[in-house]
Amino acid sequence: MAERPEDLNLPNAVITRIIKEALPDGVNISKEARSAISRAASVFVLYATSCANNFAMKGKRKTLNASDVLSAMEEMEFQRFVGPLKESLE
């Protein structure tokens, strides 16, 4: 488990690449905004993992699988992402 809170943050290079791909050309983002997005993404990943783990525990398993993540996305009310996520998994 992480020893420091900052150990839970996603790598800045990954966040920067995702942000650049999501924004139109010529749009810049401040360092503070990039940091806020990084923290929000990390919280989302932790929450999604926790929800998926609950589904694995209900199934008496210690290993999370794709169906646990898909169920977690639905429980978290992100149904619109379930279809595209299923497609990318196939």
PDB file of C-alpha atoms in Angstrom:
ATOM      1  CA  MET A   1       0.000   0.000   0.000  1.00  0.00           C
ATOM      2  CA  ALA A   2       1.107   3.576  -0.536  1.00  0.00           C
ATOM      3  CA  GLU A   3       3.059   5.156   2.273  1.00  0.00           C
ATOM      4  CA  ARG A   4       2.499   8.756   1.210  1.00  0.00           C
ATOM      5  CA  PRO A   5      -0.622  10.402  -0.284  1.00  0.00           C
ATOM      6  CA  GLU A   6       1.337  11.535  -3.358  1.00  0.00           C
ATOM      7  CA  ASP A   7       2.206   7.889  -4.078  1.00  0.00           C
ATOM      8  CA  LEU A   8      -1.443   7.455  -5.078  1.00  0.00           C
ATOM      9  CA  ASN A   9      -1.270  10.028  -7.890  1.00  0.00           C
ATOM     10  CA  LEU A  10      -1.043   8.922 -11.492  1.00  0.00           C
ATOM     11  CA  PRO A  11       2.196   9.827 -13.297  1.00  0.00           C
ATOM     12  CA  ASN A  12       2.245  13.408 -14.580  1.00  0.00           C
ATOM     13  CA  ALA A  13       3.421  12.314 -18.047  1.00  0.00           C
ATOM     14  CA  VAL A  14       0.368  10.086 -18.437  1.00  0.00           C
ATOM     15  CA  ILE A  15      -2.015  12.808 -17.278  1.00  0.00           C
ATOM     16  CA  THR A  16      -0.389  15.384 -19.560  1.00  0.00           C
ATOM     17  CA  ARG A  17      -0.704  13.072 -22.585  1.00  0.00           C
ATOM     18  CA  ILE A  18      -4.381  12.348 -21.841  1.00  0.00           C
ATOM     19  CA  ILE A  19      -5.133  16.048 -21.413  1.00  0.00           C
ATOM     20  CA  LYS A  20      -3.357  16.980 -24.664  1.00  0.00           C
ATOM     21  CA  GLU A  21      -5.304  14.306 -26.569  1.00  0.00           C
ATOM     22  CA  ALA A  22      -8.602  15.553 -25.103  1.00  0.00           C
ATOM     23  CA  LEU A  23      -8.090  19.262 -25.821  1.00  0.00           C
ATOM     24  CA  PRO A  24      -8.142  20.955 -29.218  1.00  0.00           C
ATOM     25  CA  ASP A  25      -4.847  22.189 -30.668  1.00  0.00           C
ATOM     26  CA  GLY A  26      -3.702  25.496 -29.288  1.00  0.00           C
ATOM     27  CA  VAL A  27      -5.439  25.104 -25.919  1.00  0.00           C
ATOM     28  CA  ASN A  28      -3.118  25.203 -22.944  1.00  0.00           C
ATOM     29  CA  ILE A  29      -3.661  24.063 -19.370  1.00  0.00           C
ATOM     30  CA  SER A  30      -2.118  25.532 -16.255  1.00  0.00           C
ATOM     31  CA  LYS A  31       0.053  23.528 -13.901  1.00  0.00           C
ATOM     32  CA  GLU A  32      -2.607  23.871 -11.192  1.00  0.00           C
ATOM     33  CA  ALA A  33      -5.351  22.576 -13.476  1.00  0.00           C
ATOM     34  CA  ARG A  34      -3.165  19.625 -14.524  1.00  0.00           C
ATOM     35  CA  SER A  35      -2.536  18.851 -10.864  1.00  0.00           C
ATOM     36  CA  ALA A  36      -6.258  19.036 -10.058  1.00  0.00           C
ATOM     37  CA  ILE A  37      -7.098  16.695 -12.940  1.00  0.00           C
ATOM     38  CA  SER A  38      -4.364  14.297 -11.801  1.00  0.00           C
ATOM     39  CA  ARG A  39      -5.742  14.168  -8.281  1.00  0.00           C
ATOM     40  CA  ALA A  40      -9.317  13.772  -9.501  1.00  0.00           C
ATOM     41  CA  ALA A  41      -8.285  10.937 -11.829  1.00  0.00           C
ATOM     42  CA  SER A  42      -6.446   9.211  -8.989  1.00  0.00           C
ATOM     43  CA  VAL A  43      -9.496   9.478  -6.725  1.00  0.00           C
ATOM     44  CA  PHE A  44     -11.673   8.089  -9.509  1.00  0.00           C
ATOM     45  CA  VAL A  45      -9.351   5.104 -10.008  1.00  0.00           C
ATOM     46  CA  LEU A  46      -9.285   4.396  -6.276  1.00  0.00           C
ATOM     47  CA  TYR A  47     -13.073   4.620  -6.024  1.00  0.00           C
ATOM     48  CA  ALA A  48     -13.618   2.418  -9.099  1.00  0.00           C
ATOM     49  CA  THR A  49     -11.160  -0.128  -7.722  1.00  0.00           C
ATOM     50  CA  SER A  50     -12.902  -0.157  -4.355  1.00  0.00           C
ATOM     51  CA  CYS A  51     -16.307  -0.678  -6.002  1.00  0.00           C
ATOM     52  CA  ALA A  52     -14.925  -3.435  -8.244  1.00  0.00           C
ATOM     53  CA  ASN A  53     -13.341  -5.080  -5.203  1.00  0.00           C
ATOM     54  CA  ASN A  54     -16.757  -5.185  -3.526  1.00  0.00           C
ATOM     55  CA  PHE A  55     -18.090  -7.188  -6.481  1.00  0.00           C
ATOM     56  CA  ALA A  56     -15.123  -9.562  -6.298  1.00  0.00           C
ATOM     57  CA  MET A  57     -15.677 -10.032  -2.565  1.00  0.00           C
ATOM     58  CA  LYS A  58     -19.368 -10.790  -3.163  1.00  0.00           C
ATOM     59  CA  GLY A  59     -18.191 -13.474  -5.580  1.00  0.00           C
ATOM     60  CA  LYS A  60     -15.783 -14.745  -2.910  1.00  0.00           C
ATOM     61  CA  ARG A  61     -12.789 -13.969  -5.113  1.00  0.00           C
ATOM     62  CA  LYS A  62      -9.552 -12.154  -4.375  1.00  0.00           C
ATOM     63  CA  THR A  63      -8.882 -11.265  -8.003  1.00  0.00           C
ATOM     64  CA  LEU A  64     -10.712  -8.417  -9.722  1.00  0.00           C
ATOM     65  CA  ASN A  65     -11.836  -9.157 -13.253  1.00  0.00           C
ATOM     66  CA  ALA A  66     -13.292  -7.113 -16.094  1.00  0.00           C
ATOM     67  CA  SER A  67     -16.883  -7.923 -15.119  1.00  0.00           C
ATOM     68  CA  ASP A  68     -16.195  -6.491 -11.643  1.00  0.00           C
ATOM     69  CA  VAL A  69     -15.005  -3.240 -13.213  1.00  0.00           C
ATOM     70  CA  LEU A  70     -17.997  -3.111 -15.555  1.00  0.00           C
ATOM     71  CA  SER A  71     -20.375  -3.708 -12.645  1.00  0.00           C
ATOM     72  CA  ALA A  72     -18.588  -1.011 -10.646  1.00  0.00           C
ATOM     73  CA  MET A  73     -18.973   1.467 -13.515  1.00  0.00           C
ATOM     74  CA  GLU A  74     -22.715   0.794 -13.586  1.00  0.00           C
ATOM     75  CA  GLU A  75     -22.985   1.121  -9.802  1.00  0.00           C
ATOM     76  CA  MET A  76     -21.092   4.413  -9.974  1.00  0.00           C
ATOM     77  CA  GLU A  77     -23.652   5.581 -12.583  1.00  0.00           C
ATOM     78  CA  PHE A  78     -21.196   5.610 -15.492  1.00  0.00           C
ATOM     79  CA  GLN A  79     -23.391   3.378 -17.660  1.00  0.00           C
ATOM     80  CA  ARG A  80     -22.584   5.331 -20.813  1.00  0.00           C
ATOM     81  CA  PHE A  81     -18.970   4.141 -20.577  1.00  0.00           C
ATOM     82  CA  VAL A  82     -19.806   0.460 -20.124  1.00  0.00           C
ATOM     83  CA  GLY A  83     -20.467  -0.170 -23.837  1.00  0.00           C
ATOM     84  CA  PRO A  84     -17.249   1.457 -25.091  1.00  0.00           C
ATOM     85  CA  LEU A  85     -15.286  -0.241 -22.322  1.00  0.00           C
ATOM     86  CA  LYS A  86     -16.678  -3.643 -23.318  1.00  0.00           C
ATOM     87  CA  GLU A  87     -15.733  -2.977 -26.936  1.00  0.00           C
ATOM     88  CA  SER A  88     -12.184  -2.028 -26.019  1.00  0.00           C
ATOM     89  CA  LEU A  89     -11.836  -5.191 -23.930  1.00  0.00           C
ATOM     90  CA  GLU A  90     -12.806  -7.423 -26.883  1.00  0.00           C
TER      91      GLU A  90
END
